[in-house]
PDB file of C-alpha atoms and ligand atoms in Angstrom:
ATOM      1  CA  MET A  92     165.765-227.944-146.148  1.00 72.00           C
ATOM      2  CA  PRO A  93     164.561-224.268-146.184  1.00 80.00           C
ATOM      3  CA  ASP A  94     166.450-220.969-144.232  1.00 91.00           C
ATOM      4  CA  PRO A  95     164.170-220.294-141.562  1.00 97.00           C
ATOM      5  CA  LEU A  96     162.238-217.256-141.344  1.00 98.00           C
ATOM      6  CA  VAL A  97     164.124-214.662-139.177  1.00 98.00           C
ATOM      7  CA  LEU A  98     161.237-212.502-137.720  1.00 98.00           C
ATOM      8  CA  PRO A  99     163.014-208.863-135.996  1.00 98.00           C
ATOM      9  CA  THR A 100     160.307-208.033-133.781  1.00 98.00           C
ATOM     10  CA  PRO A 101     157.393-208.720-131.663  1.00 98.00           C
ATOM     11  CA  VAL A 102     154.615-207.708-133.980  1.00 98.00           C
ATOM     12  CA  GLU A 103     155.856-210.418-136.835  1.00 98.00           C
ATOM     13  CA  MET A 104     156.738-212.992-134.791  1.00 98.00           C
ATOM     14  CA  SER A 105     153.110-213.150-132.926  1.00 98.00           C
ATOM     15  CA  ALA A 106     151.681-212.804-136.476  1.00 98.00           C
ATOM     16  CA  TRP A 107     153.627-215.472-137.639  1.00 98.00           C
ATOM     17  CA  SER A 108     152.684-218.031-134.770  1.00 98.00           C
ATOM     18  CA  ARG A 109     148.508-217.021-134.529  1.00 98.00           C
ATOM     19  CA  GLU A 110     148.682-217.791-138.288  1.00 98.00           C
ATOM     20  CA  GLN A 111     150.251-221.981-137.469  1.00 98.00           C
ATOM     21  CA  LEU A 112     148.648-222.004-134.763  1.00 97.00           C
ATOM     22  CA  LYS A 113     144.904-220.916-136.519  1.00 98.00           C
ATOM     23  CA  ALA A 114     146.019-223.619-139.581  1.00 98.00           C
ATOM     24  CA  GLY A 115     146.110-226.262-136.821  1.00 98.00           C
ATOM     25  CA  LYS A 116     149.732-226.732-136.827  1.00 98.00           C
ATOM     26  CA  SER A 117     151.336-227.075-133.214  1.00 98.00           C
ATOM     27  CA  VAL A 118     154.098-224.518-132.337  1.00 98.00           C
ATOM     28  CA  GLY A 119     157.504-226.241-130.095  1.00 98.00           C
ATOM     29  CA  PHE A 120     159.546-222.865-128.906  1.00 99.00           C
ATOM     30  CA  VAL A 121     163.036-222.811-127.866  1.00 99.00           C
ATOM     31  CA  PRO A 122     164.463-219.995-126.052  1.00 98.00           C
ATOM     32  CA  THR A 123     167.737-219.423-125.923  1.00 98.00           C
ATOM     33  CA  MET A 124     170.481-216.624-125.793  1.00 98.00           C
ATOM     34  CA  GLY A 125     172.339-218.193-128.900  1.00 98.00           C
ATOM     35  CA  ALA A 126     176.018-219.170-129.476  1.00 97.00           C
ATOM     36  CA  LEU A 127     174.312-222.552-129.838  1.00 98.00           C
ATOM     37  CA  HIS A 128     175.801-225.855-129.558  1.00 98.00           C
ATOM     38  CA  ALA A 129     175.348-229.373-129.282  1.00 98.00           C
ATOM     39  CA  GLY A 130     173.074-228.826-126.106  1.00 98.00           C
ATOM     40  CA  HIS A 131     170.886-226.439-127.663  1.00 98.00           C
ATOM     41  CA  LYS A 132     170.462-228.653-130.132  1.00 98.00           C
ATOM     42  CA  SER A 133     169.577-230.945-128.558  1.00 98.00           C
ATOM     43  CA  LEU A 134     166.717-229.511-127.297  1.00 98.00           C
ATOM     44  CA  LEU A 135     165.545-228.202-130.770  1.00 98.00           C
ATOM     45  CA  ASP A 136     165.716-231.911-132.653  1.00 98.00           C
ATOM     46  CA  ARG A 137     163.411-232.680-129.195  1.00 98.00           C
ATOM     47  CA  ALA A 138     160.725-229.885-130.604  1.00 98.00           C
ATOM     48  CA  ARG A 139     161.603-230.669-134.203  1.00 98.00           C
ATOM     49  CA  MET A 140     160.000-234.152-133.408  1.00 98.00           C
ATOM     50  CA  GLU A 141     157.032-232.923-131.458  1.00 98.00           C
ATOM     51  CA  ASN A 142     155.465-229.843-133.028  1.00 98.00           C
ATOM     52  CA  ASP A 143     154.309-229.351-136.621  1.00 98.00           C
ATOM     53  CA  ARG A 144     157.108-225.848-136.274  1.00 98.00           C
ATOM     54  CA  VAL A 145     159.431-225.260-134.025  1.00 98.00           C
ATOM     55  CA  VAL A 146     160.487-221.581-133.033  1.00 98.00           C
ATOM     56  CA  VAL A 147     164.105-220.603-131.466  1.00 98.00           C
ATOM     57  CA  SER A 148     164.248-217.191-130.399  1.00 98.00           C
ATOM     58  CA  ILE A 149     167.859-215.921-129.753  1.00 98.00           C
ATOM     59  CA  PHE A 150     168.213-213.044-127.010  1.00 98.00           C
ATOM     60  CA  VAL A 151     171.150-212.196-125.158  1.00 98.00           C
ATOM     61  CA  ASN A 152     168.567-210.599-122.239  1.00 98.00           C
ATOM     62  CA  PRO A 153     169.300-208.133-120.541  1.00 97.00           C
ATOM     63  CA  THR A 154     167.256-208.290-117.823  1.00 97.00           C
ATOM     64  CA  GLN A 155     168.730-211.319-116.578  1.00 97.00           C
ATOM     65  CA  PHE A 156     172.378-209.897-116.463  1.00 97.00           C
ATOM     66  CA  GLY A 157     173.345-208.226-113.091  1.00 96.00           C
ATOM     67  CA  PRO A 158     175.378-205.302-113.395  1.00 95.00           C
ATOM     68  CA  GLY A 159     179.318-206.472-113.345  1.00 93.00           C
ATOM     69  CA  GLU A 160     178.268-209.650-115.598  1.00 96.00           C
ATOM     70  CA  ASP A 161     178.758-210.671-118.392  1.00 95.00           C
ATOM     71  CA  PHE A 162     176.497-209.437-120.489  1.00 97.00           C
ATOM     72  CA  GLU A 163     178.509-207.043-123.045  1.00 96.00           C
ATOM     73  CA  ARG A 164     180.743-209.756-123.976  1.00 95.00           C
ATOM     74  CA  TYR A 165     178.525-212.276-124.005  1.00 96.00           C
ATOM     75  CA  PRO A 166     179.346-214.515-127.374  1.00 96.00           C
ATOM     76  CA  ARG A 167     177.262-213.412-130.059  1.00 97.00           C
ATOM     77  CA  THR A 168     177.128-215.644-133.265  1.00 97.00           C
ATOM     78  CA  PHE A 169     174.089-214.972-135.475  1.00 98.00           C
ATOM     79  CA  GLU A 170     175.309-216.588-138.329  1.00 97.00           C
ATOM     80  CA  ALA A 171     176.734-219.355-137.059  1.00 98.00           C
ATOM     81  CA  ASP A 172     173.909-220.262-135.511  1.00 98.00           C
ATOM     82  CA  GLU A 173     171.057-219.507-138.295  1.00 98.00           C
ATOM     83  CA  LYS A 174     173.116-222.090-140.243  1.00 98.00           C
ATOM     84  CA  LEU A 175     172.827-224.873-137.254  1.00 98.00           C
ATOM     85  CA  CYS A 176     168.699-223.704-136.850  1.00 98.00           C
ATOM     86  CA  ALA A 177     168.747-224.705-140.403  1.00 98.00           C
ATOM     87  CA  GLU A 178     170.168-228.076-140.327  1.00 97.00           C
ATOM     88  CA  ALA A 179     168.467-228.857-137.212  1.00 98.00           C
ATOM     89  CA  GLY A 180     164.878-228.194-139.032  1.00 98.00           C
ATOM     90  CA  VAL A 181     164.030-225.006-137.161  1.00 98.00           C
ATOM     91  CA  ASP A 182     160.720-222.844-139.415  1.00 98.00           C
ATOM     92  CA  ALA A 183     161.849-219.937-137.265  1.00 98.00           C
ATOM     93  CA  ILE A 184     164.115-217.282-135.559  1.00 98.00           C
ATOM     94  CA  PHE A 185     163.038-214.785-132.895  1.00 98.00           C
ATOM     95  CA  HIS A 186     165.793-212.250-132.804  1.00 98.00           C
ATOM     96  CA  PRO A 187     164.852-209.274-131.311  1.00 98.00           C
ATOM     97  CA  ALA A 188     166.670-205.690-130.172  1.00 97.00           C
ATOM     98  CA  PRO A 189     166.055-205.479-126.683  1.00 97.00           C
ATOM     99  CA  LYS A 190     164.713-202.151-127.640  1.00 96.00           C
ATOM    100  CA  ASP A 191     161.895-204.252-129.501  1.00 96.00           C
ATOM    101  CA  MET A 192     161.357-206.476-126.234  1.00 98.00           C
ATOM    102  CA  TYR A 193     161.738-203.354-123.692  1.00 96.00           C
ATOM    103  CA  GLY A 194     159.502-200.279-123.825  1.00 91.00           C
ATOM    104  CA  GLU A 195     161.169-197.630-121.732  1.00 90.00           C
ATOM    105  CA  ASN A 196     158.201-197.643-119.478  1.00 90.00           C
ATOM    106  CA  ALA A 197     157.896-201.130-119.112  1.00 92.00           C
ATOM    107  CA  ARG A 198     157.313-201.557-115.707  1.00 94.00           C
ATOM    108  CA  THR A 199     155.824-205.084-114.801  1.00 96.00           C
ATOM    109  CA  PHE A 200     157.775-207.506-113.913  1.00 97.00           C
ATOM    110  CA  VAL A 201     157.215-211.735-113.094  1.00 98.00           C
ATOM    111  CA  GLU A 202     158.622-213.191-109.845  1.00 98.00           C
ATOM    112  CA  VAL A 203     158.639-216.475-108.791  1.00 97.00           C
ATOM    113  CA  GLY A 204     158.670-216.389-105.042  1.00 95.00           C
ATOM    114  CA  GLY A 205     161.108-218.412-102.730  1.00 95.00           C
ATOM    115  CA  LEU A 206     162.475-220.506-105.570  1.00 97.00           C
ATOM    116  CA  GLN A 207     164.475-217.506-106.906  1.00 97.00           C
ATOM    117  CA  ASP A 208     166.389-216.924-104.067  1.00 97.00           C
ATOM    118  CA  VAL A 209     168.211-219.667-103.161  1.00 98.00           C
ATOM    119  CA  LEU A 210     170.996-221.358-105.219  1.00 98.00           C
ATOM    120  CA  CYS A 211     171.880-219.326-108.605  1.00 98.00           C
ATOM    121  CA  GLY A 212     169.761-216.620-107.219  1.00 97.00           C
ATOM    122  CA  MET A 213     171.951-215.805-104.415  1.00 97.00           C
ATOM    123  CA  SER A 214     174.927-214.969-106.048  1.00 94.00           C
ATOM    124  CA  ARG A 215     172.255-213.130-108.799  1.00 97.00           C
ATOM    125  CA  PRO A 216     170.019-211.264-107.382  1.00 96.00           C
ATOM    126  CA  GLY A 217     167.083-210.293-109.925  1.00 97.00           C
ATOM    127  CA  HIS A 218     168.447-213.107-112.467  1.00 98.00           C
ATOM    128  CA  PHE A 219     165.583-215.141-112.292  1.00 98.00           C
ATOM    129  CA  ARG A 220     163.578-211.797-112.366  1.00 98.00           C
ATOM    130  CA  GLY A 221     165.238-211.764-115.857  1.00 98.00           C
ATOM    131  CA  VAL A 222     164.479-215.208-116.588  1.00 98.00           C
ATOM    132  CA  THR A 223     161.267-215.235-115.776  1.00 98.00           C
ATOM    133  CA  THR A 224     159.899-211.684-117.169  1.00 98.00           C
ATOM    134  CA  VAL A 225     161.015-212.569-120.427  1.00 98.00           C
ATOM    135  CA  VAL A 226     160.241-216.286-120.711  1.00 98.00           C
ATOM    136  CA  THR A 227     156.518-215.127-119.769  1.00 98.00           C
ATOM    137  CA  LYS A 228     156.719-212.500-122.326  1.00 98.00           C
ATOM    138  CA  LEU A 229     157.724-214.765-125.162  1.00 98.00           C
ATOM    139  CA  PHE A 230     154.856-217.098-124.185  1.00 98.00           C
ATOM    140  CA  ALA A 231     152.830-214.367-124.530  1.00 98.00           C
ATOM    141  CA  ILE A 232     154.056-213.174-128.011  1.00 98.00           C
ATOM    142  CA  LEU A 233     153.934-216.628-129.165  1.00 98.00           C
ATOM    143  CA  ARG A 234     151.436-218.883-127.048  1.00 98.00           C
ATOM    144  CA  PRO A 235     153.425-221.581-127.697  1.00 98.00           C
ATOM    145  CA  ASP A 236     152.330-225.445-127.309  1.00 98.00           C
ATOM    146  CA  ARG A 237     155.138-226.617-125.990  1.00 98.00           C
ATOM    147  CA  ALA A 238     158.395-225.214-124.656  1.00 99.00           C
ATOM    148  CA  TYR A 239     161.693-227.181-124.216  1.00 99.00           C
ATOM    149  CA  PHE A 240     164.363-226.371-121.418  1.00 98.00           C
ATOM    150  CA  GLY A 241     167.633-228.040-120.253  1.00 98.00           C
ATOM    151  CA  ARG A 242     167.958-229.484-117.095  1.00 98.00           C
ATOM    152  CA  LYS A 243     171.537-227.923-117.145  1.00 98.00           C
ATOM    153  CA  ASP A 244     169.718-225.058-115.697  1.00 98.00           C
ATOM    154  CA  ALA A 245     167.856-227.020-112.836  1.00 98.00           C
ATOM    155  CA  GLN A 246     166.897-224.364-110.898  1.00 98.00           C
ATOM    156  CA  GLN A 247     165.383-222.252-113.910  1.00 98.00           C
ATOM    157  CA  LEU A 248     163.877-225.077-115.304  1.00 98.00           C
ATOM    158  CA  ARG A 249     161.799-225.463-111.773  1.00 98.00           C
ATOM    159  CA  ILE A 250     161.313-221.836-111.428  1.00 98.00           C
ATOM    160  CA  LEU A 251     159.816-221.758-115.217  1.00 98.00           C
ATOM    161  CA  GLU A 252     157.192-224.991-114.240  1.00 98.00           C
ATOM    162  CA  VAL A 253     156.046-223.311-111.057  1.00 98.00           C
ATOM    163  CA  MET A 254     155.541-219.875-112.964  1.00 98.00           C
ATOM    164  CA  ASN A 255     153.616-221.547-115.870  1.00 98.00           C
ATOM    165  CA  ARG A 256     151.459-223.557-113.722  1.00 98.00           C
ATOM    166  CA  ASP A 257     150.329-220.197-110.780  1.00 98.00           C
ATOM    167  CA  LEU A 258     150.549-217.885-113.965  1.00 98.00           C
ATOM    168  CA  ASN A 259     148.122-220.683-115.729  1.00 98.00           C
ATOM    169  CA  LEU A 260     150.023-219.938-118.697  1.00 98.00           C
ATOM    170  CA  GLY A 261     149.414-223.052-120.645  1.00 98.00           C
ATOM    171  CA  VAL A 262     152.350-224.515-121.899  1.00 98.00           C
ATOM    172  CA  GLN A 263     153.934-227.811-121.614  1.00 98.00           C
ATOM    173  CA  ILE A 264     157.039-227.627-119.998  1.00 98.00           C
ATOM    174  CA  VAL A 265     159.434-230.002-122.329  1.00 98.00           C
ATOM    175  CA  PRO A 266     162.749-230.816-119.837  1.00 98.00           C
ATOM    176  CA  CYS A 267     165.686-231.904-121.666  1.00 98.00           C
ATOM    177  CA  GLU A 268     168.904-234.004-120.189  1.00 98.00           C
ATOM    178  CA  ILE A 269     172.374-232.517-120.274  1.00 98.00           C
ATOM    179  CA  VAL A 270     174.434-233.048-122.742  1.00 98.00           C
ATOM    180  CA  ARG A 271     177.818-232.847-122.339  1.00 98.00           C
ATOM    181  CA  GLU A 272     181.864-232.974-124.247  1.00 98.00           C
ATOM    182  CA  ALA A 273     183.176-236.514-123.956  1.00 98.00           C
ATOM    183  CA  ASP A 274     185.120-235.607-121.309  1.00 98.00           C
ATOM    184  CA  GLY A 275     181.880-234.952-118.848  1.00 98.00           C
ATOM    185  CA  LEU A 276     181.853-230.877-118.814  1.00 98.00           C
ATOM    186  CA  ALA A 277     178.441-229.820-119.486  1.00 98.00           C
ATOM    187  CA  MET A 278     178.236-227.960-123.062  1.00 98.00           C
ATOM    188  CA  SER A 279     177.945-224.081-122.084  1.00 98.00           C
ATOM    189  CA  SER A 280     178.144-221.176-124.448  1.00 96.00           C
ATOM    190  CA  ARG A 281     180.640-219.740-121.755  1.00 96.00           C
ATOM    191  CA  ASN A 282     182.898-223.090-121.655  1.00 97.00           C
ATOM    192  CA  LYS A 283     183.937-220.536-125.039  1.00 94.00           C
ATOM    193  CA  TYR A 284     185.761-218.059-122.106  1.00 96.00           C
ATOM    194  CA  LEU A 285     187.885-221.122-120.355  1.00 98.00           C
ATOM    195  CA  SER A 286     191.867-220.774-121.760  1.00 97.00           C
ATOM    196  CA  PRO A 287     192.917-224.699-122.011  1.00 98.00           C
ATOM    197  CA  GLN A 288     194.240-225.105-118.151  1.00 97.00           C
ATOM    198  CA  GLU A 289     191.002-223.697-116.878  1.00 98.00           C
ATOM    199  CA  ARG A 290     188.826-226.031-119.799  1.00 98.00           C
ATOM    200  CA  LYS A 291     191.236-228.870-117.610  1.00 97.00           C
ATOM    201  CA  GLN A 292     190.096-227.918-114.142  1.00 98.00           C
ATOM    202  CA  ALA A 293     186.392-227.107-115.545  1.00 98.00           C
ATOM    203  CA  LEU A 294     186.354-230.513-115.442  1.00 98.00           C
ATOM    204  CA  CYS A 295     185.866-230.457-111.754  1.00 98.00           C
ATOM    205  CA  LEU A 296     182.323-230.126-111.382  1.00 98.00           C
ATOM    206  CA  HIS A 297     181.566-233.277-113.419  1.00 98.00           C
ATOM    207  CA  GLN A 298     184.252-235.169-111.368  1.00 98.00           C
ATOM    208  CA  ALA A 299     182.714-233.938-107.973  1.00 98.00           C
ATOM    209  CA  LEU A 300     178.695-234.645-108.893  1.00 98.00           C
ATOM    210  CA  THR A 301     179.979-238.345-110.433  1.00 98.00           C
ATOM    211  CA  GLN A 302     181.465-239.087-107.332  1.00 98.00           C
ATOM    212  CA  CYS A 303     178.788-237.498-105.287  1.00 98.00           C
ATOM    213  CA  LYS A 304     176.336-239.806-106.954  1.00 98.00           C
ATOM    214  CA  LYS A 305     178.605-242.905-107.158  1.00 98.00           C
ATOM    215  CA  ARG A 306     178.790-242.225-102.972  1.00 98.00           C
ATOM    216  CA  VAL A 307     175.033-242.288-102.944  1.00 98.00           C
ATOM    217  CA  ALA A 308     174.646-245.641-104.658  1.00 98.00           C
ATOM    218  CA  ALA A 309     177.248-247.205-102.252  1.00 98.00           C
ATOM    219  CA  GLY A 310     175.116-246.335 -99.641  1.00 98.00           C
ATOM    220  CA  GLU A 311     176.002-242.677 -98.333  1.00 98.00           C
ATOM    221  CA  THR A 312     172.522-240.737 -97.731  1.00 98.00           C
ATOM    222  CA  GLU A 313     174.176-237.647 -95.402  1.00 98.00           C
ATOM    223  CA  ALA A 314     174.319-234.170 -97.557  1.00 98.00           C
ATOM    224  CA  MET A 315     176.737-232.675 -95.488  1.00 98.00           C
ATOM    225  CA  LYS A 316     179.203-235.477 -96.147  1.00 98.00           C
ATOM    226  CA  LEU A 317     178.562-234.995 -99.604  1.00 98.00           C
ATOM    227  CA  ILE A 318     179.036-231.594 -99.674  1.00 98.00           C
ATOM    228  CA  GLY A 319     182.327-232.223 -98.219  1.00 98.00           C
ATOM    229  CA  GLU A 320     183.368-234.694-100.273  1.00 98.00           C
ATOM    230  CA  MET A 321     182.652-232.213-103.238  1.00 98.00           C
ATOM    231  CA  ALA A 322     184.249-229.308-102.184  1.00 98.00           C
ATOM    232  CA  GLU A 323     187.582-231.684-101.226  1.00 98.00           C
ATOM    233  CA  LEU A 324     187.435-232.807-104.830  1.00 98.00           C
ATOM    234  CA  ILE A 325     186.828-229.564-106.214  1.00 98.00           C
ATOM    235  CA  GLU A 326     189.868-227.655-104.436  1.00 98.00           C
ATOM    236  CA  LYS A 327     191.848-231.147-105.150  1.00 97.00           C
ATOM    237  CA  ALA A 328     192.022-230.733-109.022  1.00 97.00           C
ATOM    238  CA  ALA A 329     191.474-227.346-109.919  1.00 97.00           C
ATOM    239  CA  PRO A 330     193.788-225.130-106.512  1.00 95.00           C
ATOM    240  CA  GLY A 331     192.234-221.181-106.782  1.00 93.00           C
ATOM    241  CA  ALA A 332     188.275-222.033-108.298  1.00 97.00           C
ATOM    242  CA  GLU A 333     185.707-220.469-105.812  1.00 98.00           C
ATOM    243  CA  ILE A 334     182.958-222.466-104.884  1.00 98.00           C
ATOM    244  CA  ASP A 335     180.077-220.641-105.113  1.00 98.00           C
ATOM    245  CA  TYR A 336     177.415-223.085-103.875  1.00 98.00           C
ATOM    246  CA  ALA A 337     177.455-226.623-103.161  1.00 98.00           C
ATOM    247  CA  ALA A 338     174.399-228.068-102.422  1.00 98.00           C
ATOM    248  CA  ILE A 339     171.700-231.465-101.939  1.00 98.00           C
ATOM    249  CA  VAL A 340     168.235-229.925-103.060  1.00 98.00           C
ATOM    250  CA  ASP A 341     164.940-231.292-103.045  1.00 98.00           C
ATOM    251  CA  MET A 342     164.257-231.027-106.928  1.00 97.00           C
ATOM    252  CA  ASN A 343     160.334-229.744-106.230  1.00 97.00           C
ATOM    253  CA  THR A 344     161.218-227.603-103.790  1.00 97.00           C
ATOM    254  CA  LEU A 345     164.860-226.657-104.254  1.00 98.00           C
ATOM    255  CA  ASP A 346     165.335-226.695-100.155  1.00 98.00           C
ATOM    256  CA  ASP A 347     168.843-228.301 -99.020  1.00 98.00           C
ATOM    257  CA  VAL A 348     167.912-231.373 -97.214  1.00 98.00           C
ATOM    258  CA  THR A 349     169.741-232.716 -94.901  1.00 98.00           C
ATOM    259  CA  LYS A 350     169.785-236.532 -96.036  1.00 98.00           C
ATOM    260  CA  VAL A 351     169.126-238.009 -99.604  1.00 98.00           C
ATOM    261  CA  SER A 352     165.918-239.691-100.509  1.00 94.00           C
ATOM    262  CA  GLY A 353     163.509-239.217-103.035  1.00 94.00           C
ATOM    263  CA  ALA A 354     163.936-236.979-105.937  1.00 96.00           C
ATOM    264  CA  CYS A 355     167.188-234.893-104.531  1.00 98.00           C
ATOM    265  CA  MET A 356     170.459-233.356-106.572  1.00 98.00           C
ATOM    266  CA  ALA A 357     173.474-232.334-106.319  1.00 98.00           C
ATOM    267  CA  ALA A 358     173.948-228.784-107.357  1.00 98.00           C
ATOM    268  CA  LEU A 359     177.140-226.912-108.062  1.00 98.00           C
ATOM    269  CA  ALA A 360     178.377-223.057-109.439  1.00 98.00           C
ATOM    270  CA  VAL A 361     182.350-222.868-109.867  1.00 98.00           C
ATOM    271  CA  LYS A 362     184.363-220.558-110.464  1.00 98.00           C
ATOM    272  CA  VAL A 363     186.740-220.943-112.567  1.00 98.00           C
ATOM    273  CA  GLY A 364     188.933-217.677-113.382  1.00 97.00           C
ATOM    274  CA  LYS A 365     186.606-215.599-114.631  1.00 95.00           C
ATOM    275  CA  THR A 366     184.356-217.750-115.474  1.00 96.00           C
ATOM    276  CA  ARG A 367     181.208-218.845-113.159  1.00 97.00           C
ATOM    277  CA  LEU A 368     179.934-222.603-114.097  1.00 98.00           C
ATOM    278  CA  ILE A 369     176.721-224.848-112.651  1.00 98.00           C
ATOM    279  CA  ASP A 370     176.301-228.251-113.320  1.00 98.00           C
ATOM    280  CA  ASN A 371     174.369-230.812-111.054  1.00 98.00           C
ATOM    281  CA  MET A 372     173.224-234.466-111.317  1.00 98.00           C
ATOM    282  CA  ARG A 373     169.969-236.300-110.174  1.00 98.00           C
ATOM    283  CA  LEU A 374     171.117-238.350-107.050  1.00 97.00           C
TER     284      LEU A 374
HETATM  285  P1  LIG B 553     171.129-220.479-122.727  1.00 59.13           P
HETATM  286  O1  LIG B 553     171.311-220.237-124.662  1.00 59.13           O
HETATM  287  O2  LIG B 553     172.041-220.640-122.542  1.00 59.13           O
HETATM  288  O3  LIG B 553     170.114-219.170-122.424  1.00 59.13           O
HETATM  289  O4  LIG B 553     169.932-221.847-122.923  1.00 59.13           O
HETATM  290  C1  LIG B 553     168.812-222.415-123.568  1.00 59.13           C
HETATM  291  C2  LIG B 553     168.427-223.249-123.109  1.00 59.13           C
HETATM  292  O5  LIG B 553     169.432-224.500-123.377  1.00 59.13           O
HETATM  293  C3  LIG B 553     168.361-223.510-122.327  1.00 59.13           C
HETATM  294  O6  LIG B 553     166.833-223.972-121.287  1.00 59.13           O
HETATM  295  C4  LIG B 553     169.260-224.533-121.113  1.00 59.13           C
HETATM  296  O7  LIG B 553     168.983-225.253-120.384  1.00 59.13           O
HETATM  297  C5  LIG B 553     169.767-225.136-122.336  1.00 59.13           C
HETATM  298  N1  LIG B 553     171.048-225.814-122.368  1.00 59.13           N
HETATM  299  C6  LIG B 553     172.053-224.816-122.405  1.00 59.13           C
HETATM  300  N2  LIG B 553     172.699-225.988-121.812  1.00 59.13           N
HETATM  301  C7  LIG B 553     173.022-227.369-122.036  1.00 59.13           C
HETATM  302  C8  LIG B 553     173.101-228.166-121.766  1.00 59.13           C
HETATM  303  N3  LIG B 553     174.483-228.939-122.174  1.00 59.13           N
HETATM  304  N4  LIG B 553     172.218-230.065-122.411  1.00 59.13           N
HETATM  305  C9  LIG B 553     171.134-229.126-122.302  1.00 59.13           C
HETATM  306  N5  LIG B 553     170.491-228.186-122.024  1.00 59.13           N
HETATM  307  C10 LIG B 553     170.980-226.916-122.135  1.00 59.13           C
END
């Protein structure tokens, strides 16, 4: 398999993508922040199956990190990422520098009202504005036919679906299932931060979600009760871990529900040590 092309600037990326589209080739796009793992690989594999050309972006986007968050220490493993992309049959890697994505005078931002303020938006103000802005820019640079996003970031996925609809961006958004480690921990680039002890404690998210799903299957529908049980399990399994939120929400509106019915998910954000982990499960 030939090595993927590495395109470092928006101009070069646009030119390459335009050429493909002009030649009648479909372009599938997988936006990432790098430190690629099997979760990302599943998106690449799906894109490879469904498109003539596959592009991955590797860009640690400064505008989606708040002050005091982990922008500086976010893992950057470009060589290993390049190898994984080659193995996945990726055609091109877009790897821009922040200065090439954001000019000094950038004044335009994209916001998805309401959906961006709940769940992760509460403790990470401005985060989703950074995500929606960069994804809009990436879509404008590439004009992909399809873009692939993981359900691991379920709120992000929903926000991007709504943005794509509201702004008539015309990209087919393809949701992809969560890839987990053998013991259930959702794969994440941030799992690298966990000490061996924290790695064990991190299992509490998946355990709480699995328990919640089982309780719903057994007939429990009271959201408050289910949330309380998740919190209890987390406190027991990971003493000292800090629950940022434990919620049961409508998958489309992301509104809290009082009773589980229709398309609902349980969603968690928990700080284990210094590492904030998220996970969710459809109920
Ligand atoms: P990130 O590099 O963390 O910004 O993630 C890039 C894309 O990969 C996003 O659409 C994520 O939802 C997706 N992703 C990350 N981890 C997983 C996972 N464990 N399973 C499925 N998709 C994932």
